[in-house]
mmCIF file of C-alpha atoms in Angstrom:
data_model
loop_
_atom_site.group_PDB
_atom_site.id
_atom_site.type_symbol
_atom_site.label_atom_id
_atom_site.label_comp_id
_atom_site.label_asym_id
_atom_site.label_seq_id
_atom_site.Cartn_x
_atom_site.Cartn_y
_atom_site.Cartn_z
ATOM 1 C CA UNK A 1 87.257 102.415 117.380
ATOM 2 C CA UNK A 2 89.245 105.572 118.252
ATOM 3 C CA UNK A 3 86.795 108.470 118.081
ATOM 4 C CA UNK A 4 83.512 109.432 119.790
ATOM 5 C CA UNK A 5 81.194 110.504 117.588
ATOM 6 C CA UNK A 6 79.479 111.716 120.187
ATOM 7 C CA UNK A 7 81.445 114.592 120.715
ATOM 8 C CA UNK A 8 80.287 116.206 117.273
ATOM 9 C CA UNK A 9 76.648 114.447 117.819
ATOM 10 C CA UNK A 10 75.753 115.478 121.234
ATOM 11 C CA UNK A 11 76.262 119.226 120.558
ATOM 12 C CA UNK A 12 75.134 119.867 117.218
ATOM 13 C CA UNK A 13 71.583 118.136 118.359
ATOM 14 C CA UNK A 14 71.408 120.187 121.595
ATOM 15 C CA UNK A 15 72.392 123.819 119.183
ATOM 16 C CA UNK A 16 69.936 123.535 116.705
ATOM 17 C CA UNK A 17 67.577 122.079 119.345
ATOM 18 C CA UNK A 18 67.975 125.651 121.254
ATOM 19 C CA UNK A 19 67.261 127.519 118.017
ATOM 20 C CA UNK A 20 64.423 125.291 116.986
ATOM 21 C CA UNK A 21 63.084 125.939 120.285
ATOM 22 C CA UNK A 22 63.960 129.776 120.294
ATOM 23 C CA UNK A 23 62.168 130.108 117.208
ATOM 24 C CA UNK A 24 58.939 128.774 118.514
ATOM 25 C CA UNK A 25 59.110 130.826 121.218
ATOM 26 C CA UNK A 26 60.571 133.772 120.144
ATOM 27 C CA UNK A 27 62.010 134.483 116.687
ATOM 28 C CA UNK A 28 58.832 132.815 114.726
ATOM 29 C CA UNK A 29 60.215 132.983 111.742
ATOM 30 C CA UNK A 30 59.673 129.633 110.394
ATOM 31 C CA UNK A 31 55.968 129.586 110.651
ATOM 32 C CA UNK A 32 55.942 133.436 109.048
ATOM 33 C CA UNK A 33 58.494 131.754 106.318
ATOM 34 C CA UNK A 34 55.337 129.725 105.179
ATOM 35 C CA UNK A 35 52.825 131.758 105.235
ATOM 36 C CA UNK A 36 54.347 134.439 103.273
ATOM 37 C CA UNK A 37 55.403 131.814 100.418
ATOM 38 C CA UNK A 38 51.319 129.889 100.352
ATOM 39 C CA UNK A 39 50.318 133.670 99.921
ATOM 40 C CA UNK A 40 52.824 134.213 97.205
ATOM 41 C CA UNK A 41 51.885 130.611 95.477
ATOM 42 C CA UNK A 42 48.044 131.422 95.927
ATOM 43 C CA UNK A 43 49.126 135.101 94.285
ATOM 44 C CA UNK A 44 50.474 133.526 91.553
ATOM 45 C CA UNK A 45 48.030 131.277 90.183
ATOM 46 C CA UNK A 46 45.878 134.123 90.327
ATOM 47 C CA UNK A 47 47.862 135.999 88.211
ATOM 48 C CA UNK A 48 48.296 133.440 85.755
ATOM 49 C CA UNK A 49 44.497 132.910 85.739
ATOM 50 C CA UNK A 50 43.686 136.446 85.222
ATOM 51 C CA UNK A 51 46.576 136.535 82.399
ATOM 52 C CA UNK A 52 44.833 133.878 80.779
ATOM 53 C CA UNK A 53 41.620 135.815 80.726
ATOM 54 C CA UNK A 54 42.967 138.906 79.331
ATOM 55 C CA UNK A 55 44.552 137.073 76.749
ATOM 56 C CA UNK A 56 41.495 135.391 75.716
ATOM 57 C CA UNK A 57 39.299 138.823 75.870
ATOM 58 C CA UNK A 58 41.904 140.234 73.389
ATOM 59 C CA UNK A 59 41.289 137.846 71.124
ATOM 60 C CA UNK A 60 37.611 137.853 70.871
ATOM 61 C CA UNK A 61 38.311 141.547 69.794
ATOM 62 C CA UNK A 62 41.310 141.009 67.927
ATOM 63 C CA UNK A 63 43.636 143.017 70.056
ATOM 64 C CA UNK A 64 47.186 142.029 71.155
ATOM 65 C CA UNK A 65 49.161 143.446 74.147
ATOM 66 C CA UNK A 66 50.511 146.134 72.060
ATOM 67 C CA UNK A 67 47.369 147.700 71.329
ATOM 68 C CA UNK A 68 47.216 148.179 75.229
ATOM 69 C CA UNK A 69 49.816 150.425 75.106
ATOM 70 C CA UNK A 70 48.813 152.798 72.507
ATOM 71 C CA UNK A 71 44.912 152.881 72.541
ATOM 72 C CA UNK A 72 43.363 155.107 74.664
ATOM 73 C CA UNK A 73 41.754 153.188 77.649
ATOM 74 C CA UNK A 74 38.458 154.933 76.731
ATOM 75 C CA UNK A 75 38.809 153.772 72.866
ATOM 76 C CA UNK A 76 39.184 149.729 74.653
ATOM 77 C CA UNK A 77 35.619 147.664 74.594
ATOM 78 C CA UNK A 78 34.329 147.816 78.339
ATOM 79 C CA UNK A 79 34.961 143.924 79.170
ATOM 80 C CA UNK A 80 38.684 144.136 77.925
ATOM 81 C CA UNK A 81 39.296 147.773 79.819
ATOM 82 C CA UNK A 82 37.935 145.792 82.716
ATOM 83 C CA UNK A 83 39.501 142.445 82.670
ATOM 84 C CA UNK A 84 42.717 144.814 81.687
ATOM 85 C CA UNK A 85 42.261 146.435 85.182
ATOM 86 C CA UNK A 86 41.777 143.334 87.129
ATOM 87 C CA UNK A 87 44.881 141.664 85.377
ATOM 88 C CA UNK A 88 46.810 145.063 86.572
ATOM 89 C CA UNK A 89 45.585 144.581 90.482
ATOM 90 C CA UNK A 90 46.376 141.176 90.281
ATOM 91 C CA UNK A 91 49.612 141.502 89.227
ATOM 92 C CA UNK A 92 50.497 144.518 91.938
ATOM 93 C CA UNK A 93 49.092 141.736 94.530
ATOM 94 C CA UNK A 94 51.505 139.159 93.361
ATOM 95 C CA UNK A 95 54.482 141.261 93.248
ATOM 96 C CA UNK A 96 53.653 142.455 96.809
ATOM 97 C CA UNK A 97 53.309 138.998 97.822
ATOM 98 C CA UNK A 98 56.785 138.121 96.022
ATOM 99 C CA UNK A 99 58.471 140.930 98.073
ATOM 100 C CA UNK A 100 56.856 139.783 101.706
ATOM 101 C CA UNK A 101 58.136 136.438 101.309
ATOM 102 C CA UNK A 102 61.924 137.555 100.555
ATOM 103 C CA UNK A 103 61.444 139.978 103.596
ATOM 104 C CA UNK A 104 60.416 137.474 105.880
ATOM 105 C CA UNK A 105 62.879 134.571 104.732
ATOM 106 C CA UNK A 106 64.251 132.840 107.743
ATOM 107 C CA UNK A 107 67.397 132.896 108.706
ATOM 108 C CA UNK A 108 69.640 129.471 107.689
ATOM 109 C CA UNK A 109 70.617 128.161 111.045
ATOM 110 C CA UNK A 110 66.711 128.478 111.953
ATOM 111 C CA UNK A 111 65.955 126.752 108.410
ATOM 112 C CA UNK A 112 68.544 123.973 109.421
ATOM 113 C CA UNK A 113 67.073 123.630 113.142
ATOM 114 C CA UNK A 114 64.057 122.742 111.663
ATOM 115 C CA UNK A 115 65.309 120.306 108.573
ATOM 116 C CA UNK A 116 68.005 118.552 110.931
ATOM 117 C CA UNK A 117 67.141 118.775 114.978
ATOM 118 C CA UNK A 118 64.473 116.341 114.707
ATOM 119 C CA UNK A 119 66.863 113.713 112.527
ATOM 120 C CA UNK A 120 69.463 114.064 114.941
ATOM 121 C CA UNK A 121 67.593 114.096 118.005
ATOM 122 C CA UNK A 122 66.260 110.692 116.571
ATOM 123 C CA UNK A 123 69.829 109.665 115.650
ATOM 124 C CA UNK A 124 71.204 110.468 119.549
ATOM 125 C CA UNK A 125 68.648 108.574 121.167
ATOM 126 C CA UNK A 126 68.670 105.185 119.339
ATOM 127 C CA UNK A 127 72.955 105.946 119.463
ATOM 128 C CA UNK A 128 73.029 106.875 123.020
ATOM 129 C CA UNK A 129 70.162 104.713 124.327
ATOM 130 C CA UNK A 130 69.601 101.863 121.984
ATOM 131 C CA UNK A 131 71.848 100.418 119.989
ATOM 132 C CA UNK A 132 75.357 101.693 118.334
ATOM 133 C CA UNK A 133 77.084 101.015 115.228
ATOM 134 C CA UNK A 134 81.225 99.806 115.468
ATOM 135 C CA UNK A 135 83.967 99.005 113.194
ATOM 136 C CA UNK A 136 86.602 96.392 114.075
ATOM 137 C CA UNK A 137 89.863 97.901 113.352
ATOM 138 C CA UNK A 138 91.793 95.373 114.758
ATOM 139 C CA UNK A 139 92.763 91.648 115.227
ATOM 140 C CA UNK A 140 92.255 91.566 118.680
ATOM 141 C CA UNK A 141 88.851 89.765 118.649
ATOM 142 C CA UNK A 142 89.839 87.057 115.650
ATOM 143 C CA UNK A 143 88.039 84.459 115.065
ATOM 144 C CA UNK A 144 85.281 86.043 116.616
ATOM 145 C CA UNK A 145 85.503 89.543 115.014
ATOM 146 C CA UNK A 146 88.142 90.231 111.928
ATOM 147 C CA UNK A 147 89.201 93.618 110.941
ATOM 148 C CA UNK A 148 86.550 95.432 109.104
ATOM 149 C CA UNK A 149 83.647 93.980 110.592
ATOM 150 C CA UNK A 150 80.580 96.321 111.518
ATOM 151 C CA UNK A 151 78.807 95.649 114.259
ATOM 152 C CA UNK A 152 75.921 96.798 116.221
ATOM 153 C CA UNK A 153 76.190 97.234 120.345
ATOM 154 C CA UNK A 154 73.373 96.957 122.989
ATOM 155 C CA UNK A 155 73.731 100.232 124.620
ATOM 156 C CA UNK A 156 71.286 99.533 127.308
ATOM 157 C CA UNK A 157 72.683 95.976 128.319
ATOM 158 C CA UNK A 158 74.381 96.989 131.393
ATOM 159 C CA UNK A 159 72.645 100.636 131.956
ATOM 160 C CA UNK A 160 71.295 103.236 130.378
ATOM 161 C CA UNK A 161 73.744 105.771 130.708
ATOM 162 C CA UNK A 162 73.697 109.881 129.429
ATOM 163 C CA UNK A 163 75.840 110.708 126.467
ATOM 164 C CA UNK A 164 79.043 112.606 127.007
ATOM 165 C CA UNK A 165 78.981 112.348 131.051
ATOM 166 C CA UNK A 166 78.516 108.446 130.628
ATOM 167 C CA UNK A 167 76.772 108.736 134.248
ATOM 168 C CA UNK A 168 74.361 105.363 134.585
ATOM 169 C CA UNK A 169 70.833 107.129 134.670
ATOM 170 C CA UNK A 170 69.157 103.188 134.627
ATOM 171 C CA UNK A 171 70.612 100.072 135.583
ATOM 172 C CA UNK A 172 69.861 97.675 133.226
ATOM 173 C CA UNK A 173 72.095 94.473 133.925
ATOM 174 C CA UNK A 174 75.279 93.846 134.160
ATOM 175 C CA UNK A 175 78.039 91.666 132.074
ATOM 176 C CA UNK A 176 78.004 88.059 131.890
ATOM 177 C CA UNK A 177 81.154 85.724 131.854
ATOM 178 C CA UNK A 178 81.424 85.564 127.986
ATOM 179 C CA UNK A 179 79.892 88.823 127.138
ATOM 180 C CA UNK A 180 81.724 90.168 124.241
ATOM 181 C CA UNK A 181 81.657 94.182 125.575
ATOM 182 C CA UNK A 182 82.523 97.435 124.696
ATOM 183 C CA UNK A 183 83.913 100.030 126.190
ATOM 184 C CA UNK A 184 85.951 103.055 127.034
ATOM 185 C CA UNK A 185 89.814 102.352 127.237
ATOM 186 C CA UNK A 186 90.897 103.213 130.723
ATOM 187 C CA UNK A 187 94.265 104.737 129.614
ATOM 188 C CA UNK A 188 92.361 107.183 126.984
ATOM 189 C CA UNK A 189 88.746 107.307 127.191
ATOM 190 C CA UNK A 190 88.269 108.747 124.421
ATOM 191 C CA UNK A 191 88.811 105.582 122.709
ATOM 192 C CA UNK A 192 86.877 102.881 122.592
ATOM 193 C CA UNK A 193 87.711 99.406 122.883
ATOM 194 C CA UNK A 194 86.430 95.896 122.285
ATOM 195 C CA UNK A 195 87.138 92.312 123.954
ATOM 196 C CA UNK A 196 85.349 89.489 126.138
ATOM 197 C CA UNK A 197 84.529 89.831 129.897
ATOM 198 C CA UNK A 198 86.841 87.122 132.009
ATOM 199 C CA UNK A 199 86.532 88.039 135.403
ATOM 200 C CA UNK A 200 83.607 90.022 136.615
ATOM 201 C CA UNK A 201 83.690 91.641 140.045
ATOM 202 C CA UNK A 202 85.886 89.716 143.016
ATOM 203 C CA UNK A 203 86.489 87.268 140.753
ATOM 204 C CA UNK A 204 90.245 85.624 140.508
ATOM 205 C CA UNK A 205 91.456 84.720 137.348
ATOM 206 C CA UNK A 206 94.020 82.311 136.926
ATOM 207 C CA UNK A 207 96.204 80.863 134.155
ATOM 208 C CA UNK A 208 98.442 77.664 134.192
ATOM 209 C CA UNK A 209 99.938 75.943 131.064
ATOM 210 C CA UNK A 210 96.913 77.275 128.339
ATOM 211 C CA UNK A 211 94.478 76.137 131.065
ATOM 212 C CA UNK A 212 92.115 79.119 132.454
ATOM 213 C CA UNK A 213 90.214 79.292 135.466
ATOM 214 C CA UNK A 214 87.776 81.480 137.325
ATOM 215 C CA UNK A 215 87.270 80.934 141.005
ATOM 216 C CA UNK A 216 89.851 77.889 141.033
ATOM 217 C CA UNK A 217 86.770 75.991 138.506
ATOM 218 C CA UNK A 218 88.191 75.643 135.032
ATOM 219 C CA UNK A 219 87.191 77.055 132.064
ATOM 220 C CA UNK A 220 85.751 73.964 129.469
ATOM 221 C CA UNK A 221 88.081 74.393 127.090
ATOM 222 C CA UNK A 222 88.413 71.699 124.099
ATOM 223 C CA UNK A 223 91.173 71.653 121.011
ATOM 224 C CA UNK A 224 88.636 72.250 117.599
ATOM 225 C CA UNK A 225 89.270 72.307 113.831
ATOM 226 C CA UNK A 226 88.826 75.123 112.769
ATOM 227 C CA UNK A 227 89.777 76.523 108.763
ATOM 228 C CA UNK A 228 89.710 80.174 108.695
ATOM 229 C CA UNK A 229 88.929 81.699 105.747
ATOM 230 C CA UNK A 230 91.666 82.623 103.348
ATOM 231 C CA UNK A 231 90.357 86.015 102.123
ATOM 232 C CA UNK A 232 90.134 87.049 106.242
ATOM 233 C CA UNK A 233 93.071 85.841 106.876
ATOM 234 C CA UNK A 234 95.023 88.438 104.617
ATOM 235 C CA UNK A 235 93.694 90.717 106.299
ATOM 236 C CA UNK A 236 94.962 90.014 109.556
ATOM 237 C CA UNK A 237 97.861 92.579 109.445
ATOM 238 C CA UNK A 238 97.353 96.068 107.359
ATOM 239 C CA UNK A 239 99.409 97.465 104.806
ATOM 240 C CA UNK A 240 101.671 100.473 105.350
ATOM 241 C CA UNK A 241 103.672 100.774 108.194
ATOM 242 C CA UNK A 242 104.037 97.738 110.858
ATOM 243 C CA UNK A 243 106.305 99.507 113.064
ATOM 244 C CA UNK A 244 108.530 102.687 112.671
ATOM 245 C CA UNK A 245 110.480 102.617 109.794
ATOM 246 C CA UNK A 246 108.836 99.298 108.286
ATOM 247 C CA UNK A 247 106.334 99.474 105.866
ATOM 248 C CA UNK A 248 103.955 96.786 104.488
ATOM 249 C CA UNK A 249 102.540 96.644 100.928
ATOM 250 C CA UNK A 250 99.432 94.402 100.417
ATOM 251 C CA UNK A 251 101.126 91.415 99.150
ATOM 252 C CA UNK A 252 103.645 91.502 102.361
ATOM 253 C CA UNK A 253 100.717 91.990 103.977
ATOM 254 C CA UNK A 254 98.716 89.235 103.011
ATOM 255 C CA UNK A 255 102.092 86.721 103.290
ATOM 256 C CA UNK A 256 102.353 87.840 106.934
ATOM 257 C CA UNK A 257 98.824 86.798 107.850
ATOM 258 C CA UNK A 258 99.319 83.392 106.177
ATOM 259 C CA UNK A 259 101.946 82.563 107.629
ATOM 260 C CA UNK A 260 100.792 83.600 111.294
ATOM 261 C CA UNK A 261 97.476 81.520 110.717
ATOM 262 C CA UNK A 262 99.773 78.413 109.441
ATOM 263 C CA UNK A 263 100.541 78.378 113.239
ATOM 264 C CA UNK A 264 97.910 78.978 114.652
ATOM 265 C CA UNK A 265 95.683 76.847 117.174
ATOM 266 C CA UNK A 266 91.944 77.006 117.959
ATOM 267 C CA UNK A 267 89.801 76.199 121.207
ATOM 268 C CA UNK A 268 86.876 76.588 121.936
ATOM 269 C CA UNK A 269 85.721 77.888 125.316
ATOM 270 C CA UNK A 270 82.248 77.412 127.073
ATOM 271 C CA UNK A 271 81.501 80.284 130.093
ATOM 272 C CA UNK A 272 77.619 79.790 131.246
ATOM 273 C CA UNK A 273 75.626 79.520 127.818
ATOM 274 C CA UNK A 274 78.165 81.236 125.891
ATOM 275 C CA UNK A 275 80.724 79.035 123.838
ATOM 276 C CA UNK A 276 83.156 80.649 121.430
ATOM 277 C CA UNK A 277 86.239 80.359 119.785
ATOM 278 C CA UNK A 278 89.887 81.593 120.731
ATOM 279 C CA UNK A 279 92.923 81.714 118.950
ATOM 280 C CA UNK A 280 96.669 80.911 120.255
ATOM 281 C CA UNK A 281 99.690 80.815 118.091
ATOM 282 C CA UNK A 282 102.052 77.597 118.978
ATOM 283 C CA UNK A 283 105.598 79.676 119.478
ATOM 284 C CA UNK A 284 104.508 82.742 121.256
ATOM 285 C CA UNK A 285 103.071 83.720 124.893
ATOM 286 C CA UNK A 286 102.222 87.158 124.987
ATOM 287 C CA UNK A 287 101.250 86.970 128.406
ATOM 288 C CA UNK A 288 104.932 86.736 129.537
ATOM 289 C CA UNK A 289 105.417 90.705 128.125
ATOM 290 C CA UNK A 290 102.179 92.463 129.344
ATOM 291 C CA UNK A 291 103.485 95.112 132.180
ATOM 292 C CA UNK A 292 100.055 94.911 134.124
ATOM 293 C CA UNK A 293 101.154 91.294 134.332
ATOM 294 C CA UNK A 294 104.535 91.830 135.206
ATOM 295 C CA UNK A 295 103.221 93.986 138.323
ATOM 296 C CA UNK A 296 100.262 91.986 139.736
ATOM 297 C CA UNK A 297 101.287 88.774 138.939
ATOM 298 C CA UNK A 298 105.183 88.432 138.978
ATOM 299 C CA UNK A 299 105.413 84.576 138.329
ATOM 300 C CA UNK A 300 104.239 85.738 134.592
ATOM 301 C CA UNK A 301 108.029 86.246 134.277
ATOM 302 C CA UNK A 302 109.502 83.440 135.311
ATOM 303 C CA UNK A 303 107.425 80.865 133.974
ATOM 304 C CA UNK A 304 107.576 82.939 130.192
ATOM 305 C CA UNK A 305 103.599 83.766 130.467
ATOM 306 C CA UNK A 306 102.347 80.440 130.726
ATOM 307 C CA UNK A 307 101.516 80.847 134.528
ATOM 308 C CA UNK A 308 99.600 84.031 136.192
ATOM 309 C CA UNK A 309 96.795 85.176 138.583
ATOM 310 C CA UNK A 310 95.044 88.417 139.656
ATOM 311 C CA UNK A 311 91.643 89.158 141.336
ATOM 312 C CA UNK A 312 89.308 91.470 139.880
ATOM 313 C CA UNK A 313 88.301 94.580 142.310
ATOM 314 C CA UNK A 314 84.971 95.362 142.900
ATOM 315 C CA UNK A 315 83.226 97.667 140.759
ATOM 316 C CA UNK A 316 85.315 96.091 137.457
ATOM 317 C CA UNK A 317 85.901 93.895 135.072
ATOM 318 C CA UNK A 318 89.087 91.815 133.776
ATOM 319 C CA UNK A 319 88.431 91.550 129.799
ATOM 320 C CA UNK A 320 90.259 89.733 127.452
ATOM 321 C CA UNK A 321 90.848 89.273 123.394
ATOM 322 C CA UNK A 322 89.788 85.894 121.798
ATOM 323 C CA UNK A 323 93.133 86.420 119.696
ATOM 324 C CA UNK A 324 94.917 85.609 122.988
ATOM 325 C CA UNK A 325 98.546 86.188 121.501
ATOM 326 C CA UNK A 326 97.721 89.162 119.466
ATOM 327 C CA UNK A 327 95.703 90.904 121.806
ATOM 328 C CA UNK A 328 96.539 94.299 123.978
ATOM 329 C CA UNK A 329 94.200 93.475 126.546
ATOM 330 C CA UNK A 330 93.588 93.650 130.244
ATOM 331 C CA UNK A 331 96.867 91.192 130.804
ATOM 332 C CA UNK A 332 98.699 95.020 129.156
ATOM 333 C CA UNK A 333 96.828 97.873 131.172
ATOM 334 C CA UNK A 334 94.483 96.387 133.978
ATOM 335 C CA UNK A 335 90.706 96.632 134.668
ATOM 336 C CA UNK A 336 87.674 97.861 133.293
ATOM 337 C CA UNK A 337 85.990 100.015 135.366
ATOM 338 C CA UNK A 338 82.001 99.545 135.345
ATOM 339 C CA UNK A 339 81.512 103.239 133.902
ATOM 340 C CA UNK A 340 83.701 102.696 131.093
ATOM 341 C CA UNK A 341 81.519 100.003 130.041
ATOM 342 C CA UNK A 342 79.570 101.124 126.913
ATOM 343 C CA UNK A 343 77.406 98.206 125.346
ATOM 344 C CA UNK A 344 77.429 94.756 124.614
ATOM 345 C CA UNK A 345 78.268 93.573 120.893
ATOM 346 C CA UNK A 346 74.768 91.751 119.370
ATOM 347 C CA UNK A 347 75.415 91.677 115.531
ATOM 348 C CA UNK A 348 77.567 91.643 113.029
ATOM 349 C CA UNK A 349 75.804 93.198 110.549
ATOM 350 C CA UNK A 350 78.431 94.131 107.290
ATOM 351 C CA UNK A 351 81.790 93.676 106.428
ATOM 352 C CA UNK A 352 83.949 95.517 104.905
ATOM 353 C CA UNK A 353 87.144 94.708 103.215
ATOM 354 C CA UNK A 354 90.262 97.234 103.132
ATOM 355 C CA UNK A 355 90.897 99.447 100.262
ATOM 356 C CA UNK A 356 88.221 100.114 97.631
ATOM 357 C CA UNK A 357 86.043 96.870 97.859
ATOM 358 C CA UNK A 358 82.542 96.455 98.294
ATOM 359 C CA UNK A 359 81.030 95.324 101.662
ATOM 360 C CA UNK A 360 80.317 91.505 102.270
ATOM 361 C CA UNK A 361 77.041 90.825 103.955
ATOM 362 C CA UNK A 362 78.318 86.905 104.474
ATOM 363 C CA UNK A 363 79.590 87.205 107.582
ATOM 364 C CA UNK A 364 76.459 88.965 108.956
ATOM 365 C CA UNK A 365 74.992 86.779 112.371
ATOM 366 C CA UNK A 366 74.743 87.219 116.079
ATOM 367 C CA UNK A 367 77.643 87.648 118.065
ATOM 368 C CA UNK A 368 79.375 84.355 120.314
#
């Protein structure tokens, strides 16, 4: 989730909301753009109307249009000379009409204003203030949330907040031990991240041989069965390139996830009401390489990751992926701030494979 599309949204709406409102005000030319072309469409029937009468006049003399053009008017019988004339003033009126309304056509950006500001303006609130749509480009979140997934986010779960400035205008609530939240990556804002509240404010984390605990009370955490599916599991790592100078093709792919899920071990956790899954794999500890780690909690070293604390500052959060060994997480950079946050994840409501597939609705259900 690496761009805001906010940053497009949020401007176009409040342009063509200025020139929508400009127009009303000032310009007018949107209203005038309407009433010249109901004048022209009323001017038109008329003249196909009249027209029609002529036509029929001419034949109950047998005349044609030619012989308008070489009789003498005074030599035509009175009804055609006069339905001849009305046709004539008719079709002046409709021409004049035809020339107003090209005169008066508005200009494009006002036509747009009016087509698109009040789609958009609809669009920004339910984005900004209701609920957002994501896609899961990662593994970070597996079993929970695979690569691909599209999911919609609670914006106003822990505060309304004002597009762009992110300043909390309404508070709302706040996270929940479990919450599976969204927001703004501390080390680049701009992107946006996704992963499961651990520690909420003055809260002290702890880890000690695959056991975590919050406030020295242990996190229920029980060994499961759990068969993931083959299709997602392929999907685990991308195709193309892995690191510099290493590329992937699908098939590699494919083989790598396979073989990282043929090690890999599920538990599930219980935090308050929520209970989810999280994955380890049996020969790694990623904790043991994570610099934030490294600096707050120096015994991650020395006992290779399998042994760490920190307490959570007030004012953030300590957040976590549910693929504990393949996640870059707050272990890697640190806190969340409370105005990074940007929603809580509700749904998953598509998903959609790599590469030119078709989206899946089978995975579609609230979110653990």
């Amino acid at each position: 989730m690496d761009f805001d599309f906010n940053l497009i949204l949020v401007p176009l709406t409040i342009g063509l909301g200025l020139i929508w409102l400009l127009d009303k005000i000032w310009f007018k030319q949107h209203g005038g753009y309407k009433k010249s072309t109901q004048e022209f469409a009323v001017a038109k029937a008329n003249l196909e109307r009249q027209e029609a009468k002529l036509v029929a006049e001419l034949n109950q003399h047998n005349l044609t249009y030619t012989d308008l053009n070489y009789l003498n008017k005074d030599d035509l019988p009175t009804e055609v000379r006069q339905t001849y004339q009305e046709y004539l003033e008719t079709k002046s009126y409709a021409n004049i009409a035809s020339t107003k309304t090209v005169n008066s056509k508005e200009n494009t950006l006002i036509r747009w204003a009016y087509d698109f500001f009040p789609v958009l303006a609809v669009v920004l609130i339910v984005r900004s203030f209701l609920v957002e749509p994501f896609n899961i480009p990662s593994s970070s979140m597996v079993p929970t949330l695979y690569t691909g997934d599209f999911i919609a986010v609670n914006k106003y779960a822990y505060g309304v907040r004002l597009p762009l400035t992110y300043n909390k205008v309404l508070d709302t609530g706040e996270p929940e031990h479990g919450d599976v939240a969204v927001f703004r990556y501390p080390e680049n804002p701009s992107i946006y991240y996704i992963k499961r509240v651990i520690g909420l404010p003055g809260d002290t984390v702890s880890y000690s041989q695959g056991q975590l605990t919050i406030n020295e009370v242990p996190v229920d955490t029980k060994p499961v069965n759990f068969a993931a599916d083959n299709e997602l599991t392929t999907q685990l790592y991308p195709a193309g390139q892995l690191v510099p100078g290493q590329m992937l093709t699908a098939a590699e792919a494919a083989q790598m996830g396979q073989e990282e899920e043929a090690q890999a071990q599920y538990f599930q956790e219980t935090q308050g009401d929520n209970k989810h899954l999280v994955r380890y794999l049996a020969d790694m500890n990623s904790s043991q390489y994570a610099p934030f780690l490294q600096q707050e909690a120096p015994e991650v070293l020395s006992s290779a990751g399998t042994e760490w604390q920190v307490t959570v500052p007030s004012g953030q959060y300590f957040v976590m992926g549910d693929n504990r060994d393949r996640s870059a997480d707050g272990r890697f950079w640190g806190f969340v701030p409370d105005e990074n946050l940007a929603g809580k994840a509700v749904y998953i409501w598509m998903h959609k494979p790599p590469g030119l597939n078709l989206p899946t609705f089978a995975r579609n259900g609230a979110i653990n």
